[in-house]
JSON list of C-alpha atoms in Angstrom, two decimals:
[
{"chain": "J", "resi": 540, "resn": "PRO", "atom": "CA", "xyz": [104.45, 129.42, 85.32]},
{"chain": "J", "resi": 541, "resn": "VAL", "atom": "CA", "xyz": [104.11, 131.79, 87.69]},
{"chain": "J", "resi": 542, "resn": "GLY", "atom": "CA", "xyz": [101.91, 135.17, 87.93]},
{"chain": "J", "resi": 543, "resn": "GLU", "atom": "CA", "xyz": [99.29, 136.55, 85.81]},
{"chain": "J", "resi": 544, "resn": "VAL", "atom": "CA", "xyz": [99.39, 133.72, 82.89]},
{"chain": "J", "resi": 545, "resn": "GLU", "atom": "CA", "xyz": [97.57, 131.02, 82.48]},
{"chain": "J", "resi": 546, "resn": "GLY", "atom": "CA", "xyz": [98.00, 128.72, 85.38]},
{"chain": "J", "resi": 547, "resn": "GLY", "atom": "CA", "xyz": [100.43, 131.29, 86.99]},
{"chain": "J", "resi": 548, "resn": "LEU", "atom": "CA", "xyz": [100.34, 130.72, 90.93]},
{"chain": "J", "resi": 549, "resn": "LYS", "atom": "CA", "xyz": [100.72, 133.05, 93.65]},
{"chain": "J", "resi": 550, "resn": "LEU", "atom": "CA", "xyz": [100.64, 133.19, 97.43]},
{"chain": "J", "resi": 551, "resn": "SER", "atom": "CA", "xyz": [97.93, 135.27, 98.81]},
{"chain": "J", "resi": 552, "resn": "ALA", "atom": "CA", "xyz": [97.05, 136.64, 102.15]},
{"chain": "J", "resi": 553, "resn": "CYS", "atom": "CA", "xyz": [100.66, 134.98, 104.42]},
{"chain": "J", "resi": 554, "resn": "ASP", "atom": "CA", "xyz": [100.71, 135.75, 107.72]},
{"chain": "J", "resi": 555, "resn": "GLY", "atom": "CA", "xyz": [104.47, 134.68, 107.90]},
{"chain": "J", "resi": 556, "resn": "GLU", "atom": "CA", "xyz": [103.75, 131.14, 108.20]},
{"chain": "J", "resi": 557, "resn": "CYS", "atom": "CA", "xyz": [100.52, 130.39, 106.50]},
{"chain": "J", "resi": 558, "resn": "CYS", "atom": "CA", "xyz": [99.56, 131.68, 102.78]},
{"chain": "J", "resi": 559, "resn": "ARG", "atom": "CA", "xyz": [96.56, 131.25, 100.20]},
{"chain": "J", "resi": 560, "resn": "LEU", "atom": "CA", "xyz": [97.99, 129.39, 97.35]},
{"chain": "J", "resi": 561, "resn": "ASP", "atom": "CA", "xyz": [95.63, 131.01, 94.59]},
{"chain": "J", "resi": 562, "resn": "ILE", "atom": "CA", "xyz": [96.25, 130.16, 90.31]},
{"chain": "J", "resi": 563, "resn": "PHE", "atom": "CA", "xyz": [95.45, 132.68, 87.21]},
{"chain": "J", "resi": 564, "resn": "HIS", "atom": "CA", "xyz": [93.15, 131.57, 84.95]},
{"chain": "J", "resi": 565, "resn": "ASP", "atom": "CA", "xyz": [90.89, 132.90, 82.83]},
{"chain": "J", "resi": 566, "resn": "GLY", "atom": "CA", "xyz": [91.73, 136.20, 83.04]},
{"chain": "J", "resi": 567, "resn": "ALA", "atom": "CA", "xyz": [91.80, 136.01, 86.75]},
{"chain": "J", "resi": 568, "resn": "PHE", "atom": "CA", "xyz": [93.27, 135.07, 90.19]},
{"chain": "J", "resi": 569, "resn": "GLY", "atom": "CA", "xyz": [91.07, 132.47, 92.40]},
{"chain": "J", "resi": 570, "resn": "SER", "atom": "CA", "xyz": [91.66, 130.12, 94.82]},
{"chain": "J", "resi": 571, "resn": "ILE", "atom": "CA", "xyz": [93.14, 126.58, 95.00]},
{"chain": "J", "resi": 572, "resn": "CYS", "atom": "CA", "xyz": [90.90, 124.25, 97.56]},
{"chain": "J", "resi": 573, "resn": "ASP", "atom": "CA", "xyz": [92.96, 123.14, 100.19]},
{"chain": "J", "resi": 574, "resn": "ASP", "atom": "CA", "xyz": [90.54, 119.98, 101.74]},
{"chain": "J", "resi": 575, "resn": "SER", "atom": "CA", "xyz": [92.40, 117.00, 99.78]},
{"chain": "J", "resi": 576, "resn": "ALA", "atom": "CA", "xyz": [95.93, 118.74, 99.83]},
{"chain": "J", "resi": 577, "resn": "THR", "atom": "CA", "xyz": [99.03, 116.70, 100.60]},
{"chain": "J", "resi": 578, "resn": "GLN", "atom": "CA", "xyz": [102.65, 117.40, 101.06]},
{"chain": "J", "resi": 579, "resn": "GLY", "atom": "CA", "xyz": [103.32, 116.53, 97.38]},
{"chain": "J", "resi": 580, "resn": "THR", "atom": "CA", "xyz": [101.02, 119.70, 96.75]},
{"chain": "J", "resi": 581, "resn": "ALA", "atom": "CA", "xyz": [103.14, 121.44, 98.56]},
{"chain": "J", "resi": 582, "resn": "GLU", "atom": "CA", "xyz": [106.52, 120.65, 97.72]},
{"chain": "J", "resi": 583, "resn": "VAL", "atom": "CA", "xyz": [105.84, 120.70, 93.70]},
{"chain": "J", "resi": 584, "resn": "ALA", "atom": "CA", "xyz": [103.93, 124.72, 94.58]},
{"chain": "J", "resi": 585, "resn": "CYS", "atom": "CA", "xyz": [106.87, 125.27, 96.09]},
{"chain": "J", "resi": 586, "resn": "ARG", "atom": "CA", "xyz": [109.52, 124.53, 93.40]},
{"chain": "J", "resi": 587, "resn": "GLN", "atom": "CA", "xyz": [106.72, 126.14, 90.93]},
{"chain": "J", "resi": 588, "resn": "LEU", "atom": "CA", "xyz": [107.14, 129.66, 92.50]},
{"chain": "J", "resi": 589, "resn": "GLY", "atom": "CA", "xyz": [110.89, 129.40, 92.41]},
{"chain": "J", "resi": 590, "resn": "PHE", "atom": "CA", "xyz": [111.78, 128.20, 96.56]},
{"chain": "J", "resi": 591, "resn": "ALA", "atom": "CA", "xyz": [113.22, 124.87, 98.08]},
{"chain": "J", "resi": 592, "resn": "SER", "atom": "CA", "xyz": [110.89, 122.48, 98.58]},
{"chain": "J", "resi": 593, "resn": "GLU", "atom": "CA", "xyz": [112.29, 121.29, 102.00]},
{"chain": "J", "resi": 594, "resn": "GLY", "atom": "CA", "xyz": [110.41, 122.50, 104.46]},
{"chain": "J", "resi": 595, "resn": "ALA", "atom": "CA", "xyz": [107.35, 122.85, 102.59]},
{"chain": "J", "resi": 596, "resn": "TRP", "atom": "CA", "xyz": [104.31, 121.61, 104.18]},
{"chain": "J", "resi": 597, "resn": "VAL", "atom": "CA", "xyz": [99.96, 121.91, 103.54]},
{"chain": "J", "resi": 598, "resn": "GLN", "atom": "CA", "xyz": [97.93, 123.05, 106.20]},
{"chain": "J", "resi": 599, "resn": "SER", "atom": "CA", "xyz": [93.89, 122.41, 105.21]},
{"chain": "J", "resi": 600, "resn": "GLY", "atom": "CA", "xyz": [91.27, 123.19, 107.01]},
{"chain": "J", "resi": 601, "resn": "GLY", "atom": "CA", "xyz": [87.71, 124.31, 107.06]},
{"chain": "J", "resi": 602, "resn": "GLN", "atom": "CA", "xyz": [86.06, 125.31, 103.88]},
{"chain": "J", "resi": 603, "resn": "GLY", "atom": "CA", "xyz": [85.85, 128.84, 103.80]},
{"chain": "J", "resi": 604, "resn": "GLY", "atom": "CA", "xyz": [86.33, 129.77, 107.61]},
{"chain": "J", "resi": 605, "resn": "GLY", "atom": "CA", "xyz": [89.91, 129.89, 107.50]},
{"chain": "J", "resi": 606, "resn": "ALA", "atom": "CA", "xyz": [90.47, 126.55, 109.91]},
{"chain": "J", "resi": 607, "resn": "SER", "atom": "CA", "xyz": [93.18, 126.62, 108.05]},
{"chain": "J", "resi": 608, "resn": "GLY", "atom": "CA", "xyz": [95.32, 129.08, 108.88]},
{"chain": "J", "resi": 609, "resn": "ALA", "atom": "CA", "xyz": [94.52, 131.16, 105.61]},
{"chain": "J", "resi": 610, "resn": "THR", "atom": "CA", "xyz": [92.30, 133.98, 105.30]},
{"chain": "J", "resi": 611, "resn": "PRO", "atom": "CA", "xyz": [89.71, 132.26, 102.67]},
{"chain": "J", "resi": 612, "resn": "GLY", "atom": "CA", "xyz": [90.02, 133.83, 98.86]},
{"chain": "J", "resi": 613, "resn": "THR", "atom": "CA", "xyz": [86.66, 135.95, 98.12]},
{"chain": "J", "resi": 614, "resn": "GLY", "atom": "CA", "xyz": [86.62, 135.03, 93.94]},
{"chain": "J", "resi": 615, "resn": "ALA", "atom": "CA", "xyz": [86.37, 131.93, 92.07]},
{"chain": "J", "resi": 616, "resn": "ILE", "atom": "CA", "xyz": [87.40, 128.63, 93.43]},
{"chain": "J", "resi": 617, "resn": "TRP", "atom": "CA", "xyz": [89.66, 127.15, 90.48]},
{"chain": "J", "resi": 618, "resn": "LEU", "atom": "CA", "xyz": [91.16, 124.22, 91.08]},
{"chain": "J", "resi": 619, "resn": "ASP", "atom": "CA", "xyz": [89.70, 121.58, 93.46]},
{"chain": "J", "resi": 620, "resn": "GLU", "atom": "CA", "xyz": [90.97, 118.08, 94.52]},
{"chain": "J", "resi": 621, "resn": "VAL", "atom": "CA", "xyz": [94.62, 118.04, 93.36]},
{"chain": "J", "resi": 622, "resn": "ARG", "atom": "CA", "xyz": [96.90, 115.75, 94.50]},
{"chain": "J", "resi": 623, "resn": "CYS", "atom": "CA", "xyz": [100.61, 115.68, 93.45]},
{"chain": "J", "resi": 624, "resn": "ALA", "atom": "CA", "xyz": [102.81, 112.68, 93.76]},
{"chain": "J", "resi": 625, "resn": "GLY", "atom": "CA", "xyz": [105.58, 116.01, 94.66]},
{"chain": "J", "resi": 626, "resn": "THR", "atom": "CA", "xyz": [107.55, 114.71, 92.27]},
{"chain": "J", "resi": 627, "resn": "GLU", "atom": "CA", "xyz": [106.35, 116.74, 89.41]},
{"chain": "J", "resi": 628, "resn": "ALA", "atom": "CA", "xyz": [107.94, 119.72, 87.80]}
]
């Protein structure tokens, strides 16, 4: 799902190359912690958002400091330790 539905994804704080991936849960968007995200995670998220998965990539790093290149979220972290194989729908 995409948008303001339970489990819906959206891209936030995009700067042309890097975006933060947020998820809707319990009536609000929150972050997906990126410290263990994989290429498979990027591919699944891109497909779910309606983008091609070819060329998808993950840049992960520093908690709260934006070392990943993405602007840190200000709300709850709804998901952490997300691992996808890349073949999930």
